[in-house]
XYZ file of C-alpha atoms in Angstrom:
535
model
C 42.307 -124.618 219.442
C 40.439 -125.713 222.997
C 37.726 -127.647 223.643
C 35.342 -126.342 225.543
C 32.135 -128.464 226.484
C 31.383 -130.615 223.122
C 32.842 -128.285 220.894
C 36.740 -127.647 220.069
C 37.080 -123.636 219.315
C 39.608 -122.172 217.163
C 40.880 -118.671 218.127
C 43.653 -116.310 217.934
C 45.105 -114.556 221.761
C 46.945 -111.576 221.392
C 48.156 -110.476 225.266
C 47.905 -106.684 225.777
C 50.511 -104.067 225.554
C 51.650 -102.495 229.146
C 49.158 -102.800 231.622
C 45.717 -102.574 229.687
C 43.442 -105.564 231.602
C 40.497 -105.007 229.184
C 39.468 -108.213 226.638
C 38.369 -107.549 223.445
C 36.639 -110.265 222.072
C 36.102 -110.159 218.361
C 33.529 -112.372 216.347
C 34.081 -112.613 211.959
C 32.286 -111.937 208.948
C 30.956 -114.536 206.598
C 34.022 -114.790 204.106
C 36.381 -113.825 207.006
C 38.847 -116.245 209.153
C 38.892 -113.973 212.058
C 37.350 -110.435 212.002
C 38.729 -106.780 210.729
C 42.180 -108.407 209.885
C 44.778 -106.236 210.895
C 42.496 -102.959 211.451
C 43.214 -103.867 215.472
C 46.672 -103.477 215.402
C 46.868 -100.087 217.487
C 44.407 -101.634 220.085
C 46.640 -102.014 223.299
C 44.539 -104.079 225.477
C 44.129 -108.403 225.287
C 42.202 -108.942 221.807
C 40.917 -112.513 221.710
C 39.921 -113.445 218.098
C 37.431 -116.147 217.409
C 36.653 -118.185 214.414
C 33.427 -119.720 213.383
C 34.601 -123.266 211.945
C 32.748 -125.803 214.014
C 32.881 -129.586 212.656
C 34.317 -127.914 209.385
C 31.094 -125.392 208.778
C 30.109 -121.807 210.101
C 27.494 -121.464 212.942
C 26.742 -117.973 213.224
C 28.401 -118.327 216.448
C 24.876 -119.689 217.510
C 23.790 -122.951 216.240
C 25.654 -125.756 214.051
C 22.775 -127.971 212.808
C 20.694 -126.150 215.013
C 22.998 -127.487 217.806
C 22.927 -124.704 220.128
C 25.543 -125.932 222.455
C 28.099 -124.246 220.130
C 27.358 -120.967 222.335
C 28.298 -122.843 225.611
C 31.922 -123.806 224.423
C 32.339 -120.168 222.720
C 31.205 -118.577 226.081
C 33.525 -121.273 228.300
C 36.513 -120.291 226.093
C 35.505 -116.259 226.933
C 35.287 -117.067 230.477
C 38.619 -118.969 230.710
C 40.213 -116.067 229.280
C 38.566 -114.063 231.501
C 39.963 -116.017 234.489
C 43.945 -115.728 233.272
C 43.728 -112.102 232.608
C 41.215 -111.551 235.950
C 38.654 -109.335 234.358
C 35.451 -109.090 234.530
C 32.541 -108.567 232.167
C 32.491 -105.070 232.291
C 36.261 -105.351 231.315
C 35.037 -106.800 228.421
C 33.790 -105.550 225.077
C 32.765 -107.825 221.769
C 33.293 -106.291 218.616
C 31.849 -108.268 215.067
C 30.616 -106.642 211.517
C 27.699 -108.823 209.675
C 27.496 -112.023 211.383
C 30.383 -111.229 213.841
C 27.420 -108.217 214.613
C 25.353 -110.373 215.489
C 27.368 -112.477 217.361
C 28.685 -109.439 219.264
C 24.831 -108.540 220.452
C 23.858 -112.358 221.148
C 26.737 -112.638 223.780
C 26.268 -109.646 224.995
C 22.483 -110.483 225.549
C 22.518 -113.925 226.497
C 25.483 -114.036 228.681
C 25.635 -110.422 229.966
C 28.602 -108.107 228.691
C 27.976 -104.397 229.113
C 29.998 -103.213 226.243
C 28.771 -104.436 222.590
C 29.740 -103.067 218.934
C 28.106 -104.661 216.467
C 28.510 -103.365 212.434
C 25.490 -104.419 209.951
C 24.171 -106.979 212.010
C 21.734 -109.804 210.958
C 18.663 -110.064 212.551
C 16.236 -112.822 211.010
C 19.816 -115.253 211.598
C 17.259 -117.995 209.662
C 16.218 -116.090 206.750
C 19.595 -114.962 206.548
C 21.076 -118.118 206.335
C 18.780 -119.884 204.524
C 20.401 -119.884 200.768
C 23.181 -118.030 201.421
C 26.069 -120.584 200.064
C 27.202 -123.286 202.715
C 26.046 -121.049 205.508
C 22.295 -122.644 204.857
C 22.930 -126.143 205.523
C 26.030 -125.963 208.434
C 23.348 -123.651 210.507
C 19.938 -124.598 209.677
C 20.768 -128.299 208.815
C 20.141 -130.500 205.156
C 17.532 -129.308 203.209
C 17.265 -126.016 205.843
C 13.919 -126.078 206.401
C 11.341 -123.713 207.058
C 10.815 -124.738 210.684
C 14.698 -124.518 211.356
C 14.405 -120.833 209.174
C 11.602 -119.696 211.782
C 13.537 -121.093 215.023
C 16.413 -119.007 214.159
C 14.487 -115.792 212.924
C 13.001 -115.371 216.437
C 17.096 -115.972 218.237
C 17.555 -111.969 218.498
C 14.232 -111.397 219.235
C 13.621 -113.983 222.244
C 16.811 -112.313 223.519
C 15.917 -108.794 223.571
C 12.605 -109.572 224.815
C 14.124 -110.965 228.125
C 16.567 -108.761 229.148
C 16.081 -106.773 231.328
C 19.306 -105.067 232.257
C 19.560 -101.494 230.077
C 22.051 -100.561 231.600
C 24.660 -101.382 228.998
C 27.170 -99.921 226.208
C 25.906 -100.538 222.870
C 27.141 -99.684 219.453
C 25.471 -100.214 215.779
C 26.660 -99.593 212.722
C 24.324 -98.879 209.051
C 24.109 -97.480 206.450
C 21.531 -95.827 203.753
C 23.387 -97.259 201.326
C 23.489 -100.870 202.439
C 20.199 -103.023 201.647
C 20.849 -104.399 204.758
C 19.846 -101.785 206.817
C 16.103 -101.678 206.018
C 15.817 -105.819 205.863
C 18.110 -106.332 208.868
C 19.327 -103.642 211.091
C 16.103 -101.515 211.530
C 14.164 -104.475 213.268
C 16.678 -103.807 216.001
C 15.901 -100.625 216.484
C 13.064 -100.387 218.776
C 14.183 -102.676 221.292
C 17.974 -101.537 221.364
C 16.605 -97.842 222.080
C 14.850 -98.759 225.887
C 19.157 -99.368 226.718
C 20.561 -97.048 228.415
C 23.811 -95.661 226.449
C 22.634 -97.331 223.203
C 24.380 -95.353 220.047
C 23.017 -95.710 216.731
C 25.712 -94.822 213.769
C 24.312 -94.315 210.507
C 26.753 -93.759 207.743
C 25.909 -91.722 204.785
C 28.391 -91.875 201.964
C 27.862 -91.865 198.194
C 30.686 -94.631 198.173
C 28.738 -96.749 200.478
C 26.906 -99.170 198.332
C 27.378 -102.335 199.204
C 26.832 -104.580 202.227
C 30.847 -104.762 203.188
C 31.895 -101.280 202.250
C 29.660 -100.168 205.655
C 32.666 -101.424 208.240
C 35.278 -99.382 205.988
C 33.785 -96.368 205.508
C 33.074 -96.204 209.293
C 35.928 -97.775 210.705
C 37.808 -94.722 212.311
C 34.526 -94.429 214.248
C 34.559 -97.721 215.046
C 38.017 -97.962 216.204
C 37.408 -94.260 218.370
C 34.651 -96.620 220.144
C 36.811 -99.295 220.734
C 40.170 -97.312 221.907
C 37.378 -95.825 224.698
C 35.892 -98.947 225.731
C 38.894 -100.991 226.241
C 40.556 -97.603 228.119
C 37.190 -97.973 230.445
C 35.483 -94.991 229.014
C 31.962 -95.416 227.287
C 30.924 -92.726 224.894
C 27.673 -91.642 224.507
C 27.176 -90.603 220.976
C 23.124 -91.113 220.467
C 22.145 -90.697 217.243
C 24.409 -89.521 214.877
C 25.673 -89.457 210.901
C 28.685 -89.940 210.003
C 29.918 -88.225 206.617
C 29.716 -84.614 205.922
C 29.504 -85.304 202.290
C 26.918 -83.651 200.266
C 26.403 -82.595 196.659
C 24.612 -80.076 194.687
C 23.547 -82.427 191.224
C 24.641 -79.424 188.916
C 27.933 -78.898 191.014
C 29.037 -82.011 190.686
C 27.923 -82.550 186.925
C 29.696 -79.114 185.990
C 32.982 -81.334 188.264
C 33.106 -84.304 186.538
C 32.457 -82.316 183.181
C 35.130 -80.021 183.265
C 37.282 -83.079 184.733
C 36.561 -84.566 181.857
C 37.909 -82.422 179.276
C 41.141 -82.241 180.790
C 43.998 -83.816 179.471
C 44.096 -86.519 181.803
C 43.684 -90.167 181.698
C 44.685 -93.421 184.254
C 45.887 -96.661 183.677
C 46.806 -99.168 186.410
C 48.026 -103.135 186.275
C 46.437 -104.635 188.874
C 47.858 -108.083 187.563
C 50.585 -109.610 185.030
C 50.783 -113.256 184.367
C 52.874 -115.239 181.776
C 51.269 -118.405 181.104
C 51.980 -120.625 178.337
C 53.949 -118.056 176.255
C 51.208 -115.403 176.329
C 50.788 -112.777 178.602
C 47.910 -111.465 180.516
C 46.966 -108.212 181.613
C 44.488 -106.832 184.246
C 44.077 -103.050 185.392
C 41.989 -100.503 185.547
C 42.047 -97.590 182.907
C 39.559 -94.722 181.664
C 39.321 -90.965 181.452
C 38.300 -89.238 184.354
C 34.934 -87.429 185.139
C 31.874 -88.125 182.831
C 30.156 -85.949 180.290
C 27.342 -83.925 180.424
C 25.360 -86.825 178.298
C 26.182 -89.564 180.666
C 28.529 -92.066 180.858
C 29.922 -92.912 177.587
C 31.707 -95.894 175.838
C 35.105 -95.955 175.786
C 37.492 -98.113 173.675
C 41.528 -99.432 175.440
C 44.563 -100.131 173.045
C 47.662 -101.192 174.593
C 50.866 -99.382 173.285
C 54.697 -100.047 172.954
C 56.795 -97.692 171.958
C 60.702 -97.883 171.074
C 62.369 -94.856 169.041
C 59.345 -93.434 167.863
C 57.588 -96.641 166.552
C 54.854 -97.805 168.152
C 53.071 -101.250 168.131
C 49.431 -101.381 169.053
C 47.027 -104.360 170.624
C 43.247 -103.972 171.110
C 42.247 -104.506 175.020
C 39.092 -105.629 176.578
C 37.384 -103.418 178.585
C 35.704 -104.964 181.251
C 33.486 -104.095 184.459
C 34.374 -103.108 187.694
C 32.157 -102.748 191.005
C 34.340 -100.505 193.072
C 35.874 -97.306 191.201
C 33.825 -94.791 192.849
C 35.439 -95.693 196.159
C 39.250 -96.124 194.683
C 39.331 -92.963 192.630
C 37.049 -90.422 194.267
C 37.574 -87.222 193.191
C 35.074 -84.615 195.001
C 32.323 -86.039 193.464
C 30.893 -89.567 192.864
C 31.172 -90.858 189.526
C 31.202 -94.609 189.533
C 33.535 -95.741 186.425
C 31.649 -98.640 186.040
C 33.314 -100.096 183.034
C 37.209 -98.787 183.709
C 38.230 -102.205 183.673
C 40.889 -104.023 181.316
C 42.000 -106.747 180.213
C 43.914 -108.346 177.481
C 42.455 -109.388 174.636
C 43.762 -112.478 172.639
C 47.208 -113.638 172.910
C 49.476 -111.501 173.676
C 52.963 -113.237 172.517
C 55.069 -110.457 171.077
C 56.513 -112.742 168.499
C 56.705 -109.909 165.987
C 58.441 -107.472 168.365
C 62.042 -107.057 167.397
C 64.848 -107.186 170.362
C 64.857 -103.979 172.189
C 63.232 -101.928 175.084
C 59.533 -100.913 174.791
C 57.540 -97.957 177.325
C 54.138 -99.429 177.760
C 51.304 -97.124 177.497
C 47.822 -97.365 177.469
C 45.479 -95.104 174.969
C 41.888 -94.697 175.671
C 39.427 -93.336 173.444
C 35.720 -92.256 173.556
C 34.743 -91.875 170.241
C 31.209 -90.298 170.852
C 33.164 -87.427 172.719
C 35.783 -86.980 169.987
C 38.834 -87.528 172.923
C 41.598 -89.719 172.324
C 45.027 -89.923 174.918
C 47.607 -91.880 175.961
C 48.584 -92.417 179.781
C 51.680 -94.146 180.693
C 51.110 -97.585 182.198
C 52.013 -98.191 186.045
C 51.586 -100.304 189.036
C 51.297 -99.760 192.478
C 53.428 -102.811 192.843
C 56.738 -104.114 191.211
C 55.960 -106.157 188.516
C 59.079 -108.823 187.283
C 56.955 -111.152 184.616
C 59.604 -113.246 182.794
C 59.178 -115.464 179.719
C 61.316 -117.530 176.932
C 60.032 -116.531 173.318
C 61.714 -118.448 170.704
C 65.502 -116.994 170.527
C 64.804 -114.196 173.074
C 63.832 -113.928 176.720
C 60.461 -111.573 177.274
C 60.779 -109.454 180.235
C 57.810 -107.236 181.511
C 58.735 -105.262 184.592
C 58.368 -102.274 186.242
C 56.318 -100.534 189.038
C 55.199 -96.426 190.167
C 57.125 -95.160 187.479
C 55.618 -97.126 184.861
C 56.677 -100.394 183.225
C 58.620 -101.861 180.217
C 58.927 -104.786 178.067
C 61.849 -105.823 177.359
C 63.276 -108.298 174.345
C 66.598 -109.426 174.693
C 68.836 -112.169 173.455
C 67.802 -115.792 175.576
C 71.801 -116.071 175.674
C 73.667 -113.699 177.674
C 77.009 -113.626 179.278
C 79.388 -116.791 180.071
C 80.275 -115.380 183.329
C 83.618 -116.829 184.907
C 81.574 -115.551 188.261
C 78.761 -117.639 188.346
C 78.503 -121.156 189.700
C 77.646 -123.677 187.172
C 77.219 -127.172 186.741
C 75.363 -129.707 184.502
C 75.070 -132.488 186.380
C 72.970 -134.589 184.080
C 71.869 -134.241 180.459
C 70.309 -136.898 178.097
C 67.812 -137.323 175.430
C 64.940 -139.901 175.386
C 62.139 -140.333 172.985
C 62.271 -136.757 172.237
C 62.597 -135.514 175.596
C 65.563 -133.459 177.294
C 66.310 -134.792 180.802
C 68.514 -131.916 182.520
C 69.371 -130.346 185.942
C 72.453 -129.207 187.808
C 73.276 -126.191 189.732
C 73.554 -122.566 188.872
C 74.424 -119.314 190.589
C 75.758 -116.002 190.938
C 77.836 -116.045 194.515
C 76.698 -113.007 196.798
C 72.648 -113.132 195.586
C 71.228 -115.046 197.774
C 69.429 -117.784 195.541
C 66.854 -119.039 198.959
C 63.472 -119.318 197.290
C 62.384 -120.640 194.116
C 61.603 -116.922 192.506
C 64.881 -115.950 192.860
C 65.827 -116.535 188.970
C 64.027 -117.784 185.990
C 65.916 -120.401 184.176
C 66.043 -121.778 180.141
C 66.891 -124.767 178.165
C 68.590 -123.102 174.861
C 69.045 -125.820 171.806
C 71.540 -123.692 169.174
C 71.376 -125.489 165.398
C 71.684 -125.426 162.049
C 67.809 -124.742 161.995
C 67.887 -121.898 164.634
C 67.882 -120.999 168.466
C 65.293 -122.792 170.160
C 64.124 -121.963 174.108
C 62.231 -123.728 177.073
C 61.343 -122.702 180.477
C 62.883 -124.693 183.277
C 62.000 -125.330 186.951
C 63.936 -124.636 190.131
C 64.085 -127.043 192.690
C 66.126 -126.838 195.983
C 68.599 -129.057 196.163
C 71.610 -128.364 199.085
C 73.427 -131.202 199.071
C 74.024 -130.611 195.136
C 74.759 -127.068 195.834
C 76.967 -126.036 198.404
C 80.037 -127.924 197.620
C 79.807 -124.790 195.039
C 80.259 -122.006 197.470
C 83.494 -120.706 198.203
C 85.080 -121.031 201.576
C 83.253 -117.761 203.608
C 80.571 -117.239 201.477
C 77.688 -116.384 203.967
C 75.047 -116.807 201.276
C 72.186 -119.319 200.746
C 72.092 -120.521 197.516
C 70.155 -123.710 197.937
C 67.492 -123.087 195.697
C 70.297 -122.834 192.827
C 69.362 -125.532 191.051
C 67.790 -125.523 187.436
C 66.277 -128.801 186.457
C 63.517 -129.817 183.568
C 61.622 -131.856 186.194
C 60.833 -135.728 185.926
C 58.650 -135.614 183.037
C 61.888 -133.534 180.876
C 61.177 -130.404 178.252
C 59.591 -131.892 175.088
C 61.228 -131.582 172.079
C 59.057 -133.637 169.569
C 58.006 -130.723 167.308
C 62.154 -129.775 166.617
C 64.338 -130.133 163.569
C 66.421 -133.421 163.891
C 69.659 -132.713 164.062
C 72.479 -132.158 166.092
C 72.375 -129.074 168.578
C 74.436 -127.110 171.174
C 72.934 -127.135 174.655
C 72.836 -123.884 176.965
C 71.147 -122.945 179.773
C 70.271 -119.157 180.445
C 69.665 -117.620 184.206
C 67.799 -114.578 184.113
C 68.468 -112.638 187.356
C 67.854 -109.133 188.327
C 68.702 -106.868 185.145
C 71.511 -109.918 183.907
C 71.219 -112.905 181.657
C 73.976 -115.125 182.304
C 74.620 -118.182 179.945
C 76.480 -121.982 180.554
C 77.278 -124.550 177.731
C 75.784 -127.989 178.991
C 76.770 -129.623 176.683
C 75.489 -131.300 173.378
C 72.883 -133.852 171.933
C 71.559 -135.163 168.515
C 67.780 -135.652 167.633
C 66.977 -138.425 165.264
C 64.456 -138.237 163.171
C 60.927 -138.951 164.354
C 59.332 -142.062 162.265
């Protein structure tokens, strides 16, 4: 952060590889920290990323509370970047999608840069503004009003109207399929053709149909652009389109129709989560194509399977906005309801001990078709759980994923490092910590093994999750003399507030704790305690 004039401006510098001396100055997206993440990676020259957060709200680069001097402190901080690096403006090019757009042609404009790419920009800034979540009040001020709306609308005008140097590099990005293009981007239109190398891209994709999907349909495009500008080269592309997709209606229904009776279905977890006992599923799953009817319901079961038996929970199937982009397949189809999610509570309590392949069968009964896909995720998936005398393991990845349900108590190691350093009882609460781990795996971060309380009686194994805490001092006496590991975080404890116990047997029990790490369970006695009976 620097302050520039009355305003501090946060920014991100990255210095150029080799000798490139252009600047690329990038402006963000509503949503967005700093603009097209890392999409800019392969850009050699100085990129100089900046973000709109002015007195903690968004100014469309332009006006904070209709403040205007915003645009002095973001142009100072250009031009003291422009005096390290010794460029000058035509060594410079701004780059923005949405509001960074506009931002991209209102310095350009107003402070005269010859090289501008600007994706979906805004051009009524007010109207624009006005209602659209905290953007409203940080630009146009409380309550936004309509004189504030109209002082804003006219920003992009008034700036177009006097200039009168065409003799720059400028770049626009739309879309058909982006609502913004007929209530935002075509009001530029007129004006930006009297420039002199102005380029008008206009995207046409069936997969283009929202607002943001513009920048990443186009974005090889848009990075050819910028790899030329910043190399000193300006293209001069006119008017073109971009896509050279196009589709015959009965070609593509006689596609997705025949794709459709093949025996062929997806299923992908987007997202596992253990909480409280239950799990919870997210993915995507449905049967590819669509019939000649239309689109037509489909039902989602999930499925476990162990030695030929198979145990089967209903799913939820749920809507999703962006299928037709993540699983084109020659033709659009849009998937709309491929979504899934678990339905109820999904505890596995009746499951007995073993190893389960988890499937996923989807059904459309109006069609007569029924299969079963394996279930898989794009990323590793290592969900673990405690579930009464057994530990609940969910893991997995490409190749598909298993549950497992195993034993809570595994193996008393001699090779682990253990030790209980406290355990008591209070008011029907277990106070308990020490330190536990297996020498050579590095035990650094708190995910590095889950941990259980076990309570063995006369009344049955009983099992509690535990937290990890790092705690050096406790564990390092532990390691062995030349043991280049870090096993700070090898500490198991039941936290201040202890594991509560109220709802168990009284009686006297055997206490254990279990360390679940990697494909082992490894077990430690801690000792033993009595509950009393509860009055």
């Amino acid at each position: 952060m620097e302050v520039h004039g009355k305003w501090p401006v946060e920014f991100q510098f990255r210095p150029a590889q080799g000798d490139r001396r252009h600047l690329l100055v990038v402006f963000s997206s509503v949503g967005s920290k700093y603009g097209f993440g890392n999409a800019l990676e392969s850009v050699k020259c100085n990129i100089l990323r900046i973000r709109d957060h002015f007195d903690d709200g968004a100014s469309y680069y332009v006006a904070r509370n209709m403040d205007f001097s915003v645009t002095d402190s973001i142009q100072a901080l250009i031009e003291d970047h422009m005096r390290r690096l010794r460029v000058t403006r035509d060594e410079v090019t701004l780059l923005g999608a949405s509001k960074g757009g506009s931002a991209a042609l209102y310095y350009g404009l107003k402070y005269d840069y010859k090289n501008i790419v600007a994706s979906t920009p805004q051009y009524f800034l007010g109207s624009y503004s006005k209602g659209h979540g905290q953007l409203g009040d940080a630009v146009l001020g409380e309550g936004q009003p309509d004189e504030n709306v109209a002082v804003m609308d006219a920003v992009m005008k008034d700036l177009l109207d006097e200039d009168t140097d065409h003799k720059r590099n400028i770049y626009v990005v739309s879309s058909p399929g982006d609502y913004q293009y007929e209530q935002e981007v075509k009001h530029y239109l007129p004006a930006l053709r009297e420039y002199e190398n102005f380029n008008f891209l206009f995207v046409e994709s069936p997969i283009v149909r929202r607002h943001d999907e513009v920048v990443r349909q186009a974005l090889p495009s848009i990075l050819s652009i910028v790899y030329s500008l910043t190399e000193g080269v300006a293209p001069r592309w006119g008017d073109v389109r971009i896509g050279n997709y196009s589709a015959d209606p009965e070609e593509a229904a006689e596609h997705l129709a025949e794709l459709r009776q093949r025996d062929t279905a997806l299923a992908t977890l987007n997202r596992a989560v253990f909480t409280d006992g239950v799990l919870e599923l997210k993915g995507h799953a449905f049967l590819p194509g669509e019939s000649p009817d239309g689109p037509a319901e489909e039902t989602k079961r999930l499925v476990l399977e162990k030695d030929g038996e198979t145990w089967v929970y209903p799913l939820e199937t749920t809507k999703e906005i962006r299928l037709y982009r993540d699983y084109f397949d020659e033709y659009f189809c849009e998937y709309e309801m491929g979504g899934f999610s678990s339905q109820g509570g999904l505890t596995f309590t009746e499951l007995p001990q073993g190893t389960y392949d988890v499937s996923v069968c989807i059904t459309s009964e109006k069609e007569g078709i029924e299969r079963r896909t394996r279930l898989i995720s794009q990323n590793a998936v290592d969900r673990r759980q405690v579930c009464g005398d057994s530990e609940l393991l969910f893991r997995g990845g490409k190749g598909g994923l298993k549950l497992v349900k195993r034993s809570i108590i595994g193996f008393d190691s001699a090779g682990v490092a253990f030790s209980a350093g406290k355990l008591e009882e209070r008011d029907r609460r277990i106070h308990a910590e020490g330190v536990f781990f297996v020498p050579g795996r590095n035990a650094d971060r708190d995910a590095h093994a889950f941990y259980y309380l076990v309570l063995q009686g006369k009344t049955g194994c009983h099992s509690f999750p535990l937290g990890v805490r790092k705690n050096p001092d406790a564990v390092r006496p532990h390691k062995q003399p030349g043991d280049l590991g870090n096993y700070d975080s090898g500490y198991f404890t039941t936290g201040a507030g202890g594991v509560d116990v109220s709802d168990l047997p009284a009686g006297r029990y055997s206490v254990l704790v279990s360390m679940s790490a990697g494909g082992a369970l490894f077990t430690k006695k801690a000792g033993k305690i009595t509950l009393k009976k509860t009055r």
